[in-house]
Amino acid sequence: QVQLVEPGGGLVQAGGSLRLSCAASGRSFSSYAMGWLRQAPGKERELVAAISWSGSNTYYTDSAKGRFTISRDNAKNTVYLQMNSLKPEDTAVYLCAARRGFDIPAVKLSANYDYWGRGAQVTVPP
C-alpha cells in the first residue's frame, strides 16, 4: 500500500515555472514507477511524465518534452515535476500515481496505475 500526497500547485503566469512534489508513505516506494498525470476540465486524464523506480528511465509526452522534468528522491520518498515555460493549456489538476513496473506502453494509460494522490490544481491564466 502506498499513500501519495501532492501539497503543491498554484497560479503561475504564462512563461513561469512551478515545481510539484509528491510525498509517498507506506512500504516500498522505491520499488514503484511513478507518473505525473493531469486532467483539465472536460478532458480525459492524460500522462505528462513517468519515471522508473530507480530514476534511470523517464518518459515524457510530447506536450511535456523540453519543458517539464520528472525526478525522484527515494531517500525522501518523493517524486517531483519541474514545469518550465508554462502555458495556459497546462492548466489542470496534476496527480501523481504509482504502479509496479516501468513499461512504456503501460505507463501511458491512467488505468494502469495502482495508487493515486488527490491532485494539485495548476492554473496558468491566458
Short mmCIF file of N, CA, C and O in Angstrom, two decimals:
data_model
loop_
_atom_site.label_atom_id
_atom_site.label_comp_id
_atom_site.label_asym_id
_atom_site.label_seq_id
_atom_site.Cartn_x
_atom_site.Cartn_y
_atom_site.Cartn_z
N GLN A 1 0.85 -1.20 0.00
CA GLN A 1 0.00 0.00 0.00
C GLN A 1 0.88 1.24 0.00
O GLN A 1 1.85 1.32 0.74
N VAL A 2 0.54 2.20 -0.84
CA VAL A 2 1.28 3.45 -0.94
C VAL A 2 0.29 4.61 -0.86
O VAL A 2 -0.73 4.61 -1.56
N GLN A 3 0.57 5.55 0.00
CA GLN A 3 -0.25 6.76 0.07
C GLN A 3 0.53 7.91 -0.54
O GLN A 3 1.72 8.08 -0.26
N LEU A 4 -0.15 8.70 -1.35
CA LEU A 4 0.50 9.78 -2.09
C LEU A 4 -0.19 11.10 -1.79
O LEU A 4 -1.42 11.19 -1.80
N VAL A 5 0.63 12.12 -1.55
CA VAL A 5 0.09 13.45 -1.26
C VAL A 5 0.84 14.48 -2.09
O VAL A 5 2.08 14.53 -2.06
N GLU A 6 0.10 15.31 -2.80
CA GLU A 6 0.70 16.40 -3.57
C GLU A 6 0.31 17.72 -2.91
O GLU A 6 -0.78 18.22 -3.14
N PRO A 7 1.18 18.30 -2.11
CA PRO A 7 0.83 19.52 -1.39
C PRO A 7 0.93 20.79 -2.21
O PRO A 7 0.52 21.85 -1.76
N GLY A 8 1.49 20.70 -3.41
CA GLY A 8 1.79 21.91 -4.16
C GLY A 8 0.66 22.38 -5.03
O GLY A 8 -0.50 22.19 -4.72
N GLY A 9 0.98 22.99 -6.17
CA GLY A 9 0.01 23.59 -7.06
C GLY A 9 0.01 25.09 -6.87
O GLY A 9 0.68 25.63 -6.00
N GLY A 10 -0.77 25.76 -7.72
CA GLY A 10 -0.87 27.20 -7.59
C GLY A 10 -1.17 27.86 -8.90
O GLY A 10 -1.42 27.20 -9.92
N LEU A 11 -1.15 29.20 -8.86
CA LEU A 11 -1.39 30.02 -10.04
C LEU A 11 -0.06 30.58 -10.51
O LEU A 11 0.68 31.19 -9.71
N VAL A 12 0.23 30.38 -11.77
CA VAL A 12 1.51 30.83 -12.34
C VAL A 12 1.24 31.56 -13.65
O VAL A 12 0.42 31.09 -14.45
N GLN A 13 1.93 32.65 -13.86
CA GLN A 13 1.77 33.38 -15.11
C GLN A 13 2.39 32.59 -16.26
O GLN A 13 3.34 31.82 -16.07
N ALA A 14 1.84 32.79 -17.44
CA ALA A 14 2.39 32.14 -18.63
C ALA A 14 3.87 32.45 -18.76
O ALA A 14 4.30 33.60 -18.58
N GLY A 15 4.63 31.41 -19.07
CA GLY A 15 6.07 31.55 -19.17
C GLY A 15 6.80 31.28 -17.87
O GLY A 15 8.04 31.19 -17.86
N GLY A 16 6.06 31.16 -16.79
CA GLY A 16 6.66 30.93 -15.49
C GLY A 16 6.95 29.47 -15.21
O GLY A 16 6.76 28.60 -16.06
N SER A 17 7.43 29.21 -13.99
CA SER A 17 7.82 27.86 -13.58
C SER A 17 7.15 27.49 -12.28
O SER A 17 6.79 28.35 -11.47
N LEU A 18 7.03 26.20 -12.09
CA LEU A 18 6.45 25.67 -10.86
C LEU A 18 7.00 24.27 -10.66
O LEU A 18 7.15 23.52 -11.62
N ARG A 19 7.29 23.92 -9.42
CA ARG A 19 7.71 22.56 -9.12
C ARG A 19 6.67 21.90 -8.23
O ARG A 19 6.35 22.40 -7.16
N LEU A 20 6.17 20.79 -8.71
CA LEU A 20 5.25 19.98 -7.92
C LEU A 20 6.03 18.89 -7.22
O LEU A 20 7.01 18.37 -7.75
N SER A 21 5.56 18.54 -6.04
CA SER A 21 6.15 17.43 -5.33
C SER A 21 5.05 16.47 -4.90
O SER A 21 3.88 16.86 -4.75
N CYS A 22 5.44 15.24 -4.72
CA CYS A 22 4.50 14.21 -4.31
C CYS A 22 5.21 13.36 -3.26
O CYS A 22 6.21 12.70 -3.57
N ALA A 23 4.69 13.39 -2.06
CA ALA A 23 5.29 12.65 -0.96
C ALA A 23 4.56 11.32 -0.79
O ALA A 23 3.33 11.28 -0.76
N ALA A 24 5.34 10.27 -0.68
CA ALA A 24 4.77 8.94 -0.54
C ALA A 24 5.03 8.38 0.84
O ALA A 24 6.07 8.64 1.45
N SER A 25 4.08 7.63 1.32
CA SER A 25 4.27 6.90 2.57
C SER A 25 3.82 5.47 2.34
O SER A 25 3.08 5.18 1.40
N GLY A 26 4.28 4.60 3.20
CA GLY A 26 3.97 3.20 3.01
C GLY A 26 5.22 2.45 2.58
O GLY A 26 6.30 3.02 2.44
N ARG A 27 5.02 1.23 2.32
CA ARG A 27 6.17 0.38 2.03
C ARG A 27 6.64 0.47 0.59
O ARG A 27 5.86 0.67 -0.32
N SER A 28 7.90 0.29 0.44
CA SER A 28 8.49 0.01 -0.88
C SER A 28 8.23 1.06 -1.94
O SER A 28 8.04 0.74 -3.11
N PHE A 29 8.26 2.34 -1.53
CA PHE A 29 8.10 3.40 -2.53
C PHE A 29 9.11 3.25 -3.64
O PHE A 29 8.80 3.44 -4.82
N SER A 30 10.33 2.89 -3.29
CA SER A 30 11.40 2.83 -4.28
C SER A 30 11.21 1.70 -5.27
O SER A 30 11.93 1.63 -6.27
N SER A 31 10.27 0.82 -5.04
CA SER A 31 10.03 -0.27 -5.98
C SER A 31 8.96 0.08 -7.01
O SER A 31 8.69 -0.72 -7.91
N TYR A 32 8.36 1.26 -6.90
CA TYR A 32 7.29 1.66 -7.80
C TYR A 32 7.78 2.64 -8.84
O TYR A 32 8.54 3.58 -8.54
N ALA A 33 7.31 2.45 -10.05
CA ALA A 33 7.42 3.51 -11.05
C ALA A 33 6.38 4.58 -10.71
O ALA A 33 5.32 4.27 -10.17
N MET A 34 6.72 5.81 -11.02
CA MET A 34 5.82 6.93 -10.68
C MET A 34 5.46 7.71 -11.93
O MET A 34 6.28 7.86 -12.86
N GLY A 35 4.28 8.24 -11.93
CA GLY A 35 3.84 9.08 -13.04
C GLY A 35 3.19 10.35 -12.54
O GLY A 35 2.64 10.38 -11.44
N TRP A 36 3.31 11.36 -13.34
CA TRP A 36 2.52 12.58 -13.15
C TRP A 36 1.51 12.62 -14.30
O TRP A 36 1.88 12.53 -15.47
N LEU A 37 0.26 12.71 -13.94
CA LEU A 37 -0.80 12.80 -14.92
C LEU A 37 -1.59 14.08 -14.64
O LEU A 37 -1.48 14.65 -13.56
N ARG A 38 -2.37 14.50 -15.61
CA ARG A 38 -3.15 15.71 -15.40
C ARG A 38 -4.52 15.56 -16.03
O ARG A 38 -4.71 14.78 -16.97
N GLN A 39 -5.45 16.32 -15.50
CA GLN A 39 -6.80 16.32 -16.04
C GLN A 39 -7.34 17.73 -16.04
O GLN A 39 -7.46 18.36 -14.99
N ALA A 40 -7.64 18.20 -17.23
CA ALA A 40 -8.24 19.51 -17.41
C ALA A 40 -9.76 19.36 -17.47
O ALA A 40 -10.27 18.29 -17.79
N PRO A 41 -10.49 20.42 -17.15
CA PRO A 41 -11.95 20.33 -17.19
C PRO A 41 -12.45 19.87 -18.55
O PRO A 41 -12.05 20.39 -19.59
N GLY A 42 -13.32 18.88 -18.53
CA GLY A 42 -13.92 18.38 -19.76
C GLY A 42 -13.01 17.50 -20.60
O GLY A 42 -13.39 17.10 -21.70
N LYS A 43 -11.84 17.20 -20.08
CA LYS A 43 -10.89 16.37 -20.84
C LYS A 43 -10.55 15.11 -20.07
O LYS A 43 -10.72 15.03 -18.86
N GLU A 44 -10.04 14.14 -20.79
CA GLU A 44 -9.62 12.91 -20.15
C GLU A 44 -8.30 13.10 -19.43
O GLU A 44 -7.50 13.98 -19.77
N ARG A 45 -8.10 12.26 -18.43
CA ARG A 45 -6.83 12.28 -17.72
C ARG A 45 -5.72 11.79 -18.65
O ARG A 45 -5.91 10.82 -19.39
N GLU A 46 -4.60 12.48 -18.63
CA GLU A 46 -3.51 12.13 -19.53
C GLU A 46 -2.19 12.12 -18.80
O GLU A 46 -1.96 12.89 -17.87
N LEU A 47 -1.31 11.26 -19.28
CA LEU A 47 0.05 11.21 -18.72
C LEU A 47 0.83 12.45 -19.13
O LEU A 47 0.71 12.94 -20.25
N VAL A 48 1.64 12.95 -18.21
CA VAL A 48 2.57 14.03 -18.51
C VAL A 48 3.98 13.47 -18.57
O VAL A 48 4.71 13.70 -19.54
N ALA A 49 4.36 12.72 -17.53
CA ALA A 49 5.70 12.16 -17.47
C ALA A 49 5.70 10.98 -16.51
O ALA A 49 4.87 10.90 -15.61
N ALA A 50 6.64 10.07 -16.71
CA ALA A 50 6.78 8.92 -15.84
C ALA A 50 8.26 8.65 -15.59
O ALA A 50 9.11 9.03 -16.40
N ILE A 51 8.53 7.98 -14.48
CA ILE A 51 9.91 7.69 -14.11
C ILE A 51 9.97 6.30 -13.49
O ILE A 51 9.06 5.88 -12.77
N SER A 52 11.03 5.59 -13.79
CA SER A 52 11.21 4.23 -13.27
C SER A 52 11.56 4.27 -11.79
O SER A 52 11.88 5.32 -11.23
N TRP A 53 11.55 3.11 -11.16
CA TRP A 53 11.78 3.04 -9.71
C TRP A 53 13.15 3.60 -9.35
O TRP A 53 13.32 4.22 -8.30
N SER A 54 14.14 3.41 -10.20
CA SER A 54 15.49 3.86 -9.89
C SER A 54 15.72 5.30 -10.32
O SER A 54 16.70 5.93 -9.91
N GLY A 55 14.86 5.81 -11.17
CA GLY A 55 15.07 7.13 -11.71
C GLY A 55 15.91 7.16 -12.97
O GLY A 55 16.11 8.22 -13.57
N SER A 56 16.37 5.99 -13.40
CA SER A 56 17.28 5.96 -14.54
C SER A 56 16.55 6.04 -15.88
O SER A 56 17.16 6.31 -16.91
N ASN A 57 15.25 5.79 -15.85
CA ASN A 57 14.45 5.87 -17.07
C ASN A 57 13.29 6.82 -16.88
O ASN A 57 12.62 6.78 -15.85
N THR A 58 13.07 7.63 -17.90
CA THR A 58 11.95 8.56 -17.87
C THR A 58 11.23 8.54 -19.20
O THR A 58 11.78 8.13 -20.23
N TYR A 59 10.01 9.00 -19.15
CA TYR A 59 9.21 9.11 -20.37
C TYR A 59 8.40 10.41 -20.28
O TYR A 59 7.84 10.72 -19.22
N TYR A 60 8.35 11.14 -21.39
CA TYR A 60 7.58 12.38 -21.45
C TYR A 60 6.65 12.35 -22.66
O TYR A 60 7.03 11.88 -23.73
N THR A 61 5.48 12.90 -22.48
CA THR A 61 4.62 13.08 -23.63
C THR A 61 5.12 14.30 -24.41
O THR A 61 5.91 15.11 -23.92
N ASP A 62 4.64 14.42 -25.62
CA ASP A 62 5.12 15.50 -26.48
C ASP A 62 4.88 16.87 -25.86
O ASP A 62 5.70 17.79 -26.03
N SER A 63 3.78 17.02 -25.16
CA SER A 63 3.46 18.33 -24.57
C SER A 63 4.42 18.70 -23.45
O SER A 63 4.55 19.89 -23.12
N ALA A 64 5.09 17.71 -22.87
CA ALA A 64 5.98 17.96 -21.74
C ALA A 64 7.45 18.02 -22.14
O ALA A 64 8.26 18.61 -21.42
N LYS A 65 7.78 17.42 -23.25
CA LYS A 65 9.19 17.35 -23.65
C LYS A 65 9.81 18.73 -23.77
O LYS A 65 9.23 19.63 -24.38
N GLY A 66 10.98 18.88 -23.20
CA GLY A 66 11.71 20.13 -23.29
C GLY A 66 11.27 21.19 -22.29
O GLY A 66 11.95 22.20 -22.13
N ARG A 67 10.13 20.97 -21.63
CA ARG A 67 9.64 21.97 -20.67
C ARG A 67 9.54 21.40 -19.26
O ARG A 67 9.75 22.13 -18.28
N PHE A 68 9.20 20.13 -19.14
CA PHE A 68 8.99 19.52 -17.83
C PHE A 68 10.08 18.50 -17.55
O PHE A 68 10.60 17.85 -18.46
N THR A 69 10.40 18.34 -16.28
CA THR A 69 11.37 17.34 -15.86
C THR A 69 10.82 16.59 -14.65
O THR A 69 10.45 17.21 -13.65
N ILE A 70 10.77 15.27 -14.77
CA ILE A 70 10.36 14.44 -13.65
C ILE A 70 11.60 13.89 -12.98
O ILE A 70 12.57 13.53 -13.64
N SER A 71 11.58 13.82 -11.66
CA SER A 71 12.71 13.27 -10.92
C SER A 71 12.17 12.67 -9.62
O SER A 71 11.02 12.90 -9.25
N ARG A 72 13.02 11.93 -8.94
CA ARG A 72 12.60 11.34 -7.68
C ARG A 72 13.78 11.24 -6.73
O ARG A 72 14.93 11.15 -7.17
N ASP A 73 13.47 11.26 -5.46
CA ASP A 73 14.46 11.07 -4.42
C ASP A 73 13.93 9.97 -3.52
O ASP A 73 13.05 10.19 -2.68
N ASN A 74 14.43 8.77 -3.72
CA ASN A 74 13.91 7.62 -2.98
C ASN A 74 14.24 7.70 -1.49
O ASN A 74 13.52 7.14 -0.66
N ALA A 75 15.30 8.40 -1.15
CA ALA A 75 15.63 8.56 0.26
C ALA A 75 14.59 9.42 0.98
O ALA A 75 14.38 9.28 2.18
N LYS A 76 13.94 10.30 0.23
CA LYS A 76 12.91 11.17 0.80
C LYS A 76 11.50 10.72 0.42
O LYS A 76 10.52 11.40 0.75
N ASN A 77 11.40 9.61 -0.28
CA ASN A 77 10.09 9.10 -0.73
C ASN A 77 9.29 10.18 -1.46
O ASN A 77 8.09 10.38 -1.22
N THR A 78 9.95 10.87 -2.36
CA THR A 78 9.32 12.00 -3.03
C THR A 78 9.62 11.97 -4.52
O THR A 78 10.75 11.65 -4.93
N VAL A 79 8.63 12.32 -5.30
CA VAL A 79 8.80 12.48 -6.74
C VAL A 79 8.43 13.93 -7.08
O VAL A 79 7.54 14.52 -6.44
N TYR A 80 9.12 14.49 -8.04
CA TYR A 80 8.96 15.89 -8.39
C TYR A 80 8.58 16.04 -9.87
O TYR A 80 8.91 15.19 -10.70
N LEU A 81 7.95 17.15 -10.16
CA LEU A 81 7.73 17.55 -11.55
C LEU A 81 8.07 19.03 -11.65
O LEU A 81 7.34 19.88 -11.12
N GLN A 82 9.18 19.31 -12.30
CA GLN A 82 9.59 20.69 -12.55
C GLN A 82 8.97 21.12 -13.87
O GLN A 82 9.22 20.49 -14.91
N MET A 83 8.19 22.18 -13.81
CA MET A 83 7.49 22.65 -15.01
C MET A 83 7.98 24.05 -15.34
O MET A 83 7.87 24.96 -14.52
N ASN A 84 8.51 24.20 -16.53
CA ASN A 84 9.00 25.49 -17.00
C ASN A 84 8.21 25.93 -18.23
O ASN A 84 7.54 25.12 -18.87
N SER A 85 8.33 27.20 -18.56
CA SER A 85 7.67 27.75 -19.75
C SER A 85 6.19 27.36 -19.78
O SER A 85 5.67 26.89 -20.80
N LEU A 86 5.53 27.55 -18.68
CA LEU A 86 4.13 27.13 -18.57
C LEU A 86 3.22 27.91 -19.52
O LEU A 86 3.45 29.10 -19.79
N LYS A 87 2.22 27.20 -19.99
CA LYS A 87 1.26 27.76 -20.95
C LYS A 87 -0.15 27.64 -20.39
O LYS A 87 -0.41 26.78 -19.54
N PRO A 88 -1.08 28.45 -20.87
CA PRO A 88 -2.46 28.31 -20.40
C PRO A 88 -3.02 26.91 -20.58
O PRO A 88 -3.81 26.43 -19.74
N GLU A 89 -2.60 26.22 -21.62
CA GLU A 89 -3.10 24.86 -21.86
C GLU A 89 -2.55 23.84 -20.88
O GLU A 89 -2.98 22.68 -20.87
N ASP A 90 -1.63 24.26 -20.02
CA ASP A 90 -1.14 23.38 -18.96
C ASP A 90 -2.05 23.41 -17.74
O ASP A 90 -1.85 22.64 -16.79
N THR A 91 -3.02 24.28 -17.75
CA THR A 91 -3.96 24.38 -16.63
C THR A 91 -4.71 23.06 -16.46
O THR A 91 -5.34 22.56 -17.39
N ALA A 92 -4.61 22.49 -15.26
CA ALA A 92 -5.21 21.19 -14.99
C ALA A 92 -4.99 20.83 -13.53
O ALA A 92 -4.23 21.51 -12.82
N VAL A 93 -5.65 19.77 -13.11
CA VAL A 93 -5.30 19.14 -11.84
C VAL A 93 -4.21 18.12 -12.14
O VAL A 93 -4.38 17.27 -13.02
N TYR A 94 -3.11 18.22 -11.43
CA TYR A 94 -1.98 17.32 -11.62
C TYR A 94 -1.98 16.29 -10.50
O TYR A 94 -2.04 16.64 -9.31
N LEU A 95 -1.90 15.03 -10.89
CA LEU A 95 -1.93 13.94 -9.94
C LEU A 95 -0.69 13.08 -10.08
O LEU A 95 -0.25 12.81 -11.20
N CYS A 96 -0.16 12.67 -8.96
CA CYS A 96 0.91 11.68 -9.02
C CYS A 96 0.31 10.30 -8.79
O CYS A 96 -0.73 10.17 -8.12
N ALA A 97 0.95 9.32 -9.37
CA ALA A 97 0.42 7.97 -9.29
C ALA A 97 1.57 6.97 -9.30
O ALA A 97 2.67 7.28 -9.81
N ALA A 98 1.32 5.81 -8.77
CA ALA A 98 2.34 4.77 -8.66
C ALA A 98 1.87 3.47 -9.28
O ALA A 98 0.68 3.14 -9.21
N ARG A 99 2.81 2.77 -9.87
CA ARG A 99 2.50 1.46 -10.43
C ARG A 99 3.74 0.60 -10.36
O ARG A 99 4.87 1.09 -10.33
N ARG A 100 3.53 -0.71 -10.40
CA ARG A 100 4.64 -1.65 -10.47
C ARG A 100 5.14 -1.69 -11.89
O ARG A 100 4.39 -1.89 -12.82
N GLY A 101 6.41 -1.52 -12.08
CA GLY A 101 6.99 -1.71 -13.41
C GLY A 101 6.94 -0.46 -14.27
O GLY A 101 5.96 0.28 -14.28
N PHE A 102 8.05 -0.26 -14.99
CA PHE A 102 8.15 0.87 -15.90
C PHE A 102 8.13 0.31 -17.32
O PHE A 102 9.16 -0.03 -17.89
N ASP A 103 6.94 0.19 -17.87
CA ASP A 103 6.73 -0.33 -19.21
C ASP A 103 6.12 0.80 -20.01
O ASP A 103 5.05 1.31 -19.66
N ILE A 104 6.80 1.21 -21.07
CA ILE A 104 6.39 2.43 -21.78
C ILE A 104 4.93 2.37 -22.23
O ILE A 104 4.20 3.35 -22.00
N PRO A 105 4.47 1.34 -22.90
CA PRO A 105 3.05 1.39 -23.26
C PRO A 105 2.14 1.49 -22.03
O PRO A 105 1.15 2.22 -22.06
N ALA A 106 2.50 0.77 -20.96
CA ALA A 106 1.61 0.71 -19.81
C ALA A 106 1.55 2.03 -19.05
O ALA A 106 0.48 2.44 -18.59
N VAL A 107 2.68 2.72 -18.91
CA VAL A 107 2.68 3.94 -18.10
C VAL A 107 1.87 5.06 -18.74
O VAL A 107 1.52 6.03 -18.08
N LYS A 108 1.56 4.93 -20.03
CA LYS A 108 0.80 5.97 -20.72
C LYS A 108 -0.67 5.99 -20.31
O LYS A 108 -1.34 7.01 -20.48
N LEU A 109 -1.16 4.88 -19.78
CA LEU A 109 -2.59 4.76 -19.50
C LEU A 109 -2.87 4.93 -18.01
O LEU A 109 -2.31 4.22 -17.17
N SER A 110 -3.76 5.85 -17.69
CA SER A 110 -4.08 6.10 -16.29
C SER A 110 -4.65 4.87 -15.61
O SER A 110 -4.47 4.67 -14.41
N ALA A 111 -5.32 4.03 -16.36
CA ALA A 111 -5.93 2.83 -15.77
C ALA A 111 -4.89 1.85 -15.25
O ALA A 111 -5.22 0.95 -14.48
N ASN A 112 -3.64 2.01 -15.66
CA ASN A 112 -2.60 1.07 -15.26
C ASN A 112 -1.88 1.46 -13.97
O ASN A 112 -0.92 0.82 -13.59
N TYR A 113 -2.33 2.53 -13.34
CA TYR A 113 -1.72 2.95 -12.08
C TYR A 113 -2.53 2.43 -10.90
O TYR A 113 -3.76 2.39 -10.95
N ASP A 114 -1.81 2.03 -9.86
CA ASP A 114 -2.45 1.38 -8.72
C ASP A 114 -2.80 2.34 -7.59
O ASP A 114 -3.78 2.12 -6.87
N TYR A 115 -2.00 3.37 -7.41
CA TYR A 115 -2.21 4.29 -6.30
C TYR A 115 -2.16 5.72 -6.82
O TYR A 115 -1.36 6.04 -7.71
N TRP A 116 -3.00 6.55 -6.19
CA TRP A 116 -3.15 7.92 -6.67
C TRP A 116 -3.13 8.91 -5.51
O TRP A 116 -3.62 8.62 -4.42
N GLY A 117 -2.58 10.08 -5.80
CA GLY A 117 -2.75 11.19 -4.90
C GLY A 117 -4.05 11.91 -5.22
O GLY A 117 -4.75 11.55 -6.18
N ARG A 118 -4.38 12.91 -4.43
CA ARG A 118 -5.64 13.63 -4.64
C ARG A 118 -5.54 14.71 -5.69
O ARG A 118 -6.55 15.20 -6.18
N GLY A 119 -4.34 15.12 -6.01
CA GLY A 119 -4.17 16.10 -7.06
C GLY A 119 -3.87 17.49 -6.55
O GLY A 119 -4.22 17.86 -5.43
N ALA A 120 -3.25 18.27 -7.41
CA ALA A 120 -2.90 19.66 -7.13
C ALA A 120 -3.32 20.51 -8.32
O ALA A 120 -2.97 20.18 -9.46
N GLN A 121 -4.04 21.57 -8.05
CA GLN A 121 -4.51 22.44 -9.13
C GLN A 121 -3.39 23.35 -9.59
O GLN A 121 -2.77 24.05 -8.77
N VAL A 122 -3.15 23.36 -10.89
CA VAL A 122 -2.21 24.28 -11.50
C VAL A 122 -2.98 25.13 -12.49
O VAL A 122 -3.66 24.61 -13.37
N THR A 123 -2.90 26.44 -12.32
CA THR A 123 -3.64 27.36 -13.18
C THR A 123 -2.67 28.33 -13.82
O THR A 123 -1.87 28.97 -13.13
N VAL A 124 -2.73 28.41 -15.14
CA VAL A 124 -1.91 29.34 -15.91
C VAL A 124 -2.87 30.23 -16.69
O VAL A 124 -3.42 29.81 -17.71
N PRO A 125 -3.10 31.44 -16.24
CA PRO A 125 -4.08 32.29 -16.90
C PRO A 125 -3.61 32.70 -18.30
O PRO A 125 -2.41 32.79 -18.55
N PRO A 126 -4.57 32.93 -19.21
CA PRO A 126 -4.19 33.37 -20.58
C PRO A 126 -3.50 34.72 -20.54
O PRO A 126 -3.75 35.52 -19.65
#
